[in-house]
Short mmCIF file of C-alpha atoms in Angstrom, two decimals:
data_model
loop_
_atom_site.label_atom_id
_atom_site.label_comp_id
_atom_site.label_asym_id
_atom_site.label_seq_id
_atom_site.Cartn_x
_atom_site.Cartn_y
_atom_site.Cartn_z
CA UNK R 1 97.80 82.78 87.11
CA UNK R 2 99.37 85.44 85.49
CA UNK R 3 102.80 86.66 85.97
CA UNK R 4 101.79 89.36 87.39
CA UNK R 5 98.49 88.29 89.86
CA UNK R 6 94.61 89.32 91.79
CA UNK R 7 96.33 88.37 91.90
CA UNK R 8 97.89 87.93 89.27
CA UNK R 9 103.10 87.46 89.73
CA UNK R 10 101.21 88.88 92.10
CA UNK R 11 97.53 88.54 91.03
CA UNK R 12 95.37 87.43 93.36
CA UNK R 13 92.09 86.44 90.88
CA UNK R 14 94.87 84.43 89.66
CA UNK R 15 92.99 80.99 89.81
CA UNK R 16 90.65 81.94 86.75
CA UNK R 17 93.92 83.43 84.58
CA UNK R 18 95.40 79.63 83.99
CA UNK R 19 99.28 80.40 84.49
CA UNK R 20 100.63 83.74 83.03
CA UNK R 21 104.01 85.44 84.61
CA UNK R 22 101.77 88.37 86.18
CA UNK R 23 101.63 89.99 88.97
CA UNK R 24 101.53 87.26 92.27
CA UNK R 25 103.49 87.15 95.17
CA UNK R 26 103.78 84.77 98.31
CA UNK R 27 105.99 84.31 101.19
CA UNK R 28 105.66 85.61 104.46
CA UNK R 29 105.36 82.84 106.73
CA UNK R 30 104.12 85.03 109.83
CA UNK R 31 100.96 84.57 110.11
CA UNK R 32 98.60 87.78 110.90
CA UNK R 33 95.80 87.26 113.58
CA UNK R 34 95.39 90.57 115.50
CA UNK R 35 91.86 91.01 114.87
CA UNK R 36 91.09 94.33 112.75
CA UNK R 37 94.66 94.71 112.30
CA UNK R 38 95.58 96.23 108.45
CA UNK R 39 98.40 97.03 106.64
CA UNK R 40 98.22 100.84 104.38
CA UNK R 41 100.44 101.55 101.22
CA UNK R 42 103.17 103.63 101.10
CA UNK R 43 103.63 105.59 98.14
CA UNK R 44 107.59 106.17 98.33
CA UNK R 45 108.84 102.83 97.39
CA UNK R 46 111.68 102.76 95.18
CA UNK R 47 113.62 99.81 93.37
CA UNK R 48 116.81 100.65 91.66
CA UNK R 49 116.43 97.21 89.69
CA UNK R 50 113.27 98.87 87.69
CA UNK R 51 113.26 101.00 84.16
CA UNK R 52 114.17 104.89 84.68
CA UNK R 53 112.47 105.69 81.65
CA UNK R 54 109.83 104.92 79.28
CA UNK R 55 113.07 104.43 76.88
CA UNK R 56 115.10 102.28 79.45
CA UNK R 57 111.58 99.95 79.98
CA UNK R 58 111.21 99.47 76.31
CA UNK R 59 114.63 98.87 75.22
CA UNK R 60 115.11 96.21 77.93
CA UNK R 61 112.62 93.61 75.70
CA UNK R 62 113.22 93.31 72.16
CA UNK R 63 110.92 91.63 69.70
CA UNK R 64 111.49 87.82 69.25
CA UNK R 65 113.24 88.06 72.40
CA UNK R 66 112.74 84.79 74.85
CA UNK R 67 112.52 85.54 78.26
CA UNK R 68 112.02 83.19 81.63
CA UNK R 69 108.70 83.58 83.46
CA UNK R 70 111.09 84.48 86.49
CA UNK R 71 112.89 87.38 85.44
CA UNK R 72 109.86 88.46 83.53
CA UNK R 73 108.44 88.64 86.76
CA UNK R 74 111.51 90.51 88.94
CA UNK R 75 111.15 93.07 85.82
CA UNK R 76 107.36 93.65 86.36
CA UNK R 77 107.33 93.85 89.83
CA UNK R 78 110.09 96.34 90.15
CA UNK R 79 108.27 98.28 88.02
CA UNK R 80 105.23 98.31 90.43
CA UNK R 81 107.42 99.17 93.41
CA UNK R 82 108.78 102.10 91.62
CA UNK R 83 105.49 103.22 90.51
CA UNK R 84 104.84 103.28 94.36
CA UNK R 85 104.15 99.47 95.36
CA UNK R 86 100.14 98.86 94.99
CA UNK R 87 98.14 98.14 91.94
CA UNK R 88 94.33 97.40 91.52
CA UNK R 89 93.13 94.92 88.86
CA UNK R 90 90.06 93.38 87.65
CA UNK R 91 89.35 89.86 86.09
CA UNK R 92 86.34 88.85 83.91
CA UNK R 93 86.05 84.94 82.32
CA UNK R 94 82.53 82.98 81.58
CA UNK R 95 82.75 81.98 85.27
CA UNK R 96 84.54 84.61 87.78
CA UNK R 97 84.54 88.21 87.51
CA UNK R 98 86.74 89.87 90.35
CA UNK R 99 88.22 93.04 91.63
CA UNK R 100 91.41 93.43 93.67
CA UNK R 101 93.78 95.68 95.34
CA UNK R 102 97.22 94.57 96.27
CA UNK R 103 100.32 95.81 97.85
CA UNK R 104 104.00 95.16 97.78
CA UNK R 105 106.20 95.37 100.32
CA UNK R 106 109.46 93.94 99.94
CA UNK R 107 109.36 90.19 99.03
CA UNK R 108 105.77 89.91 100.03
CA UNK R 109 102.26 91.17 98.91
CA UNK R 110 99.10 91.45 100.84
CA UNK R 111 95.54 91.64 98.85
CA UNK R 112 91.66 91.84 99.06
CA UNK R 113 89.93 89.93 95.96
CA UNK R 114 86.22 90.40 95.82
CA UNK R 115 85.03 87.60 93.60
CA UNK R 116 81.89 86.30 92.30
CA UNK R 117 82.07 82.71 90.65
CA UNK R 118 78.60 81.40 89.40
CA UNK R 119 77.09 83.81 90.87
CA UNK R 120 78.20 83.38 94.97
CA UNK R 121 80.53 85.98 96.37
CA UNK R 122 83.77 85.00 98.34
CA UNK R 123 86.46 87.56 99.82
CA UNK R 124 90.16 86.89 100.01
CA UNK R 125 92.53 88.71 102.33
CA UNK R 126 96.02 88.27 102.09
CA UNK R 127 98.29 89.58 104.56
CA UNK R 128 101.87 88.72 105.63
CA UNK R 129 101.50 85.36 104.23
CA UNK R 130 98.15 84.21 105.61
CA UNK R 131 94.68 83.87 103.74
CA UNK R 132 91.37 84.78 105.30
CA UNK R 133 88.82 83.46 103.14
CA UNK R 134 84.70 84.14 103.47
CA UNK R 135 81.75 83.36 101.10
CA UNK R 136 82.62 79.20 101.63
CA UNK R 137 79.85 78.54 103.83
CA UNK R 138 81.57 76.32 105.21
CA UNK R 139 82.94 76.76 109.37
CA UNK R 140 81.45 78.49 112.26
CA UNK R 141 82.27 82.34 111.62
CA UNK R 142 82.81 84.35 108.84
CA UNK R 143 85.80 83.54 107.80
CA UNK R 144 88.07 80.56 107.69
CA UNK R 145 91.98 80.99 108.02
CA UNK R 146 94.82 79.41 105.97
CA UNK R 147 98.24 79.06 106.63
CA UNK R 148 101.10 76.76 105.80
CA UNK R 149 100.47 74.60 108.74
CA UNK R 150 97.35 74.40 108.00
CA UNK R 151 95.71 70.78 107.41
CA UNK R 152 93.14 68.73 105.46
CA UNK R 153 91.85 68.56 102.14
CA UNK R 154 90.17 71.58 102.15
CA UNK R 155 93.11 73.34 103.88
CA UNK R 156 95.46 72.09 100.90
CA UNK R 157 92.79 73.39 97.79
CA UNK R 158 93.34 76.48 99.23
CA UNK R 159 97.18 76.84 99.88
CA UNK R 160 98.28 77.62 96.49
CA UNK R 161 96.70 81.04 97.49
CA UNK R 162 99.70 81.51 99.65
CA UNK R 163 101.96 80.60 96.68
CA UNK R 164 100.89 83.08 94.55
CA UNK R 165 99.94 85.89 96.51
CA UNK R 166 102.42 85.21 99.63
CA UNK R 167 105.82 85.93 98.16
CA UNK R 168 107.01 82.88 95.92
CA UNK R 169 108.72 83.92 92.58
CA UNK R 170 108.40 81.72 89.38
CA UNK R 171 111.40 79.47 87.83
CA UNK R 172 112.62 80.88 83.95
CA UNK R 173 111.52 77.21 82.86
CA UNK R 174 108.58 78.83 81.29
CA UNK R 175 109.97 80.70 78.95
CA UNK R 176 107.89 84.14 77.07
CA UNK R 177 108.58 85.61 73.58
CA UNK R 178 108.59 89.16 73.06
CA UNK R 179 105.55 89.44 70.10
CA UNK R 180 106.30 93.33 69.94
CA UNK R 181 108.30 95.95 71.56
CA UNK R 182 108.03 99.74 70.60
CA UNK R 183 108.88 103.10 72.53
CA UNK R 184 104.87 103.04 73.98
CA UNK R 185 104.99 99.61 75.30
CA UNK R 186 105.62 95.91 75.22
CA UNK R 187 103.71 92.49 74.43
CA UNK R 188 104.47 89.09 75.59
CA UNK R 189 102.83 85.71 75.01
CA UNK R 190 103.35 81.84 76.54
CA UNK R 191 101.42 78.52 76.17
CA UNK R 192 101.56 77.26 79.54
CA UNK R 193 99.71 74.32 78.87
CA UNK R 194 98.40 72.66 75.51
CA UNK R 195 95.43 74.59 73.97
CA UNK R 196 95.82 77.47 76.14
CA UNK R 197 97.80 81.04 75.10
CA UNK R 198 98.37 83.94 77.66
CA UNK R 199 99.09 87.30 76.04
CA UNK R 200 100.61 89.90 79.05
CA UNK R 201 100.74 93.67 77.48
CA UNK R 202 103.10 95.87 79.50
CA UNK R 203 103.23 100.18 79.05
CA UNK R 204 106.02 102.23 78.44
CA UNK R 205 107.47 102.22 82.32
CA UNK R 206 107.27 98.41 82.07
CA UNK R 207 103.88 97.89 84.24
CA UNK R 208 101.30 95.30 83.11
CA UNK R 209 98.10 96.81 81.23
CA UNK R 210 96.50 92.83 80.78
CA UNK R 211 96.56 89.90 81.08
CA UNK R 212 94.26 87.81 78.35
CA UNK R 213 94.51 83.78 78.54
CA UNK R 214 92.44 81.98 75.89
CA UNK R 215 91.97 78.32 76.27
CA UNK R 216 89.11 75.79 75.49
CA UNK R 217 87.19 76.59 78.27
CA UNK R 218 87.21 80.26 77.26
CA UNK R 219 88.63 83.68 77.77
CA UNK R 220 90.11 85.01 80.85
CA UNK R 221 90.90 89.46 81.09
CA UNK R 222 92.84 91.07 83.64
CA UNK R 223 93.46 94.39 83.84
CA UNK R 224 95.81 96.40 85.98
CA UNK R 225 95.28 100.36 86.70
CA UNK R 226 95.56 102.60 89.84
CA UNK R 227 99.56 102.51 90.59
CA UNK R 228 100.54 103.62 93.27
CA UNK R 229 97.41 104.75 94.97
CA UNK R 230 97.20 104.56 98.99
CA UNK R 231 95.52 100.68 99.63
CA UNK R 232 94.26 99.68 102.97
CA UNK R 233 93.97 95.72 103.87
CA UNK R 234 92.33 94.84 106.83
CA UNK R 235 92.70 91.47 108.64
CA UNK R 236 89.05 90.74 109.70
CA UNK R 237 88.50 90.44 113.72
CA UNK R 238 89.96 87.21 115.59
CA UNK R 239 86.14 87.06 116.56
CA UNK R 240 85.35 86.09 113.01
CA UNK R 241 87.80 83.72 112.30
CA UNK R 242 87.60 80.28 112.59
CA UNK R 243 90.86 77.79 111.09
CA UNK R 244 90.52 75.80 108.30
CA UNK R 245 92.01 72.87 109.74
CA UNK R 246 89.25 70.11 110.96
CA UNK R 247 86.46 72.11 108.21
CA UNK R 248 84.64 69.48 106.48
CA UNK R 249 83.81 70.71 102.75
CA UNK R 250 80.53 69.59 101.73
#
C-alpha cells in the first residue's frame, strides 16, 4: 500500500501497490448499516498542520533527507484536508486496474474502489470503519460486510481493508529518503521489502501525484487527481448485505 492509499495512507487499491506511505486511512470502529445511507464531502476542511504555500510544502523536505513513513504520512494527509478532504486515484499493475474516490474526515476515511483483477469486477465501500465488499461470489446477497468483530478465515483476508482505509496511521520504522526536492515539487522512494522499490512524487502544495512500486512481479501506478471535489459514498441497502462471518470461500 502506498502511503497515501485506493486507497492508498489512505489508498484504497492499496493491496496491488505492495507497501508505500500513501494515502490510507482506518479507524472508525462504528460500524455503518443504515441501508442506502452515504456520507458527501465537504469542501471547507482546513488543517493548520499542512503547507501554506507551494514554498512552505517544498522547503519542509530537503534532498537526502530521511523521513518516517508516519510523519510522511501526517504531512500528506494534511495536505489533502487542506486541499478540501477528498481525492480520486487510479491504479494499473499486470493484474488489477482500479479507480477510487475517497474522503477524509477527521481521523477516518471512507472510499468506493471499483476494481477489476483478472478480469472479475469487485466493489469496495468504506465507510466509518466498515467494508462492504461485492464481486466475491461468495454469500447470499450482494454484498458481504466486514468489521472488526467479524470472524473466519475469509473474514480475516479481508480486515486489513479496515487497516488501511479505516483510520490507522503508519509507525516512522520505515523510513523514506528525499531523492529530490525543488520549488515545483517533491520525490520520495523506500524498499519496503527486498526486490521491491516504491517511488511517491508529491506537487508543490505537498499532495501526492503517484505512487509507482516496482518489484519482481511487476509494476504497480497510482495516480491521485481531483482534490477537493464534492464525493458521495453510499452504504449499499441492509437488504443487500449479508456478514461475512460463517461465508465459506470456495
Amino acid at each position: 500500500m502506498a502511503v497515501l492509499a485506493a486507497g492508498s495512507i489512505f489508498v484504497v487499491g492499496c493491496s496491488s501497490s505492495g507497501g508505500s506511505p500513501g494515502v490510507t486511512s482506518s479507524s472508525g470502529s462504528t460500524s455503518a448499516t443504515s441501508g442506502g445511507s452515504s456520507t458527501s464531502s465537504s469542501n471547507s476542511s482546513t488543517s493548520s498542520s499542512a503547507p501554506s504555500s507551494s514554498a512552505a510544502a517544498s522547503s519542509s523536505y530537503t534532498t537526502g533527507q530521511k523521513i518516517g513513513a508516519g510523519t510522511l504520512q501526517n504531512r500528506i494527509k494534511a495536505a489533502i484536508v487542506k486541499a478540501g478532504g477528498t481525492y480520486s486515484s487510479t491504479t494499473t499493475s499486470s493484474v488489477l486496474t482500479s479507480t477510487s474516490q475517497s474522503k477524509i474526515t477527521g481521523a477516518r476515511t471512507d472510499a468506493t474502489v471499483h476494481e477489476v483483477i483478472r478480469g472479475k469486477k469487485v466493489t469496495v465501500i468504506i465507510v466509518d470503519g466498515v467494508a462492504y465488499i461485492s464481486g466475491t461470489g461468495l454469500g447470499a446477497k450482494p454484498y458481504l460486510k466486514v468489521t472488526r468483530n467479524s470472524t473466519g478465515t475469509l473474514a480475516e483476508s479481508f480486515k486489513p481493508l479496515l487497516n488501511l482505509a479505516g483510520g490507522g496511521s503508519l509507525s516512522n520504522a520505515e523510513q523514506w529518503t528525499v531523492a529530490s526536492s525543488s520549488a515545483s515539487g517533491t520525490t520520495l522512494t523506500a524498499s519496503p521489502a527486498a526486490g521491491t522499490n516504491v517511488t511517491d512524487t508529491l506537487d508543490a502544495k505537498g499532495l501526492p501525484v503517484s505512487t509507482v512500486t516496482k518489484a519482481a512481479t511487476g509494476t504497480s501506478t497510482i495516480k491521485y487527481y481531483d482534490f477537493g471535489k464534492p464525493v458521495t459514498i453510499t452504504v449499499p441497502p441492509a437488504s443487500q448485505v449479508a456478514d461475512i462471518s460463517g461465508v465459506q470461500s470456495t
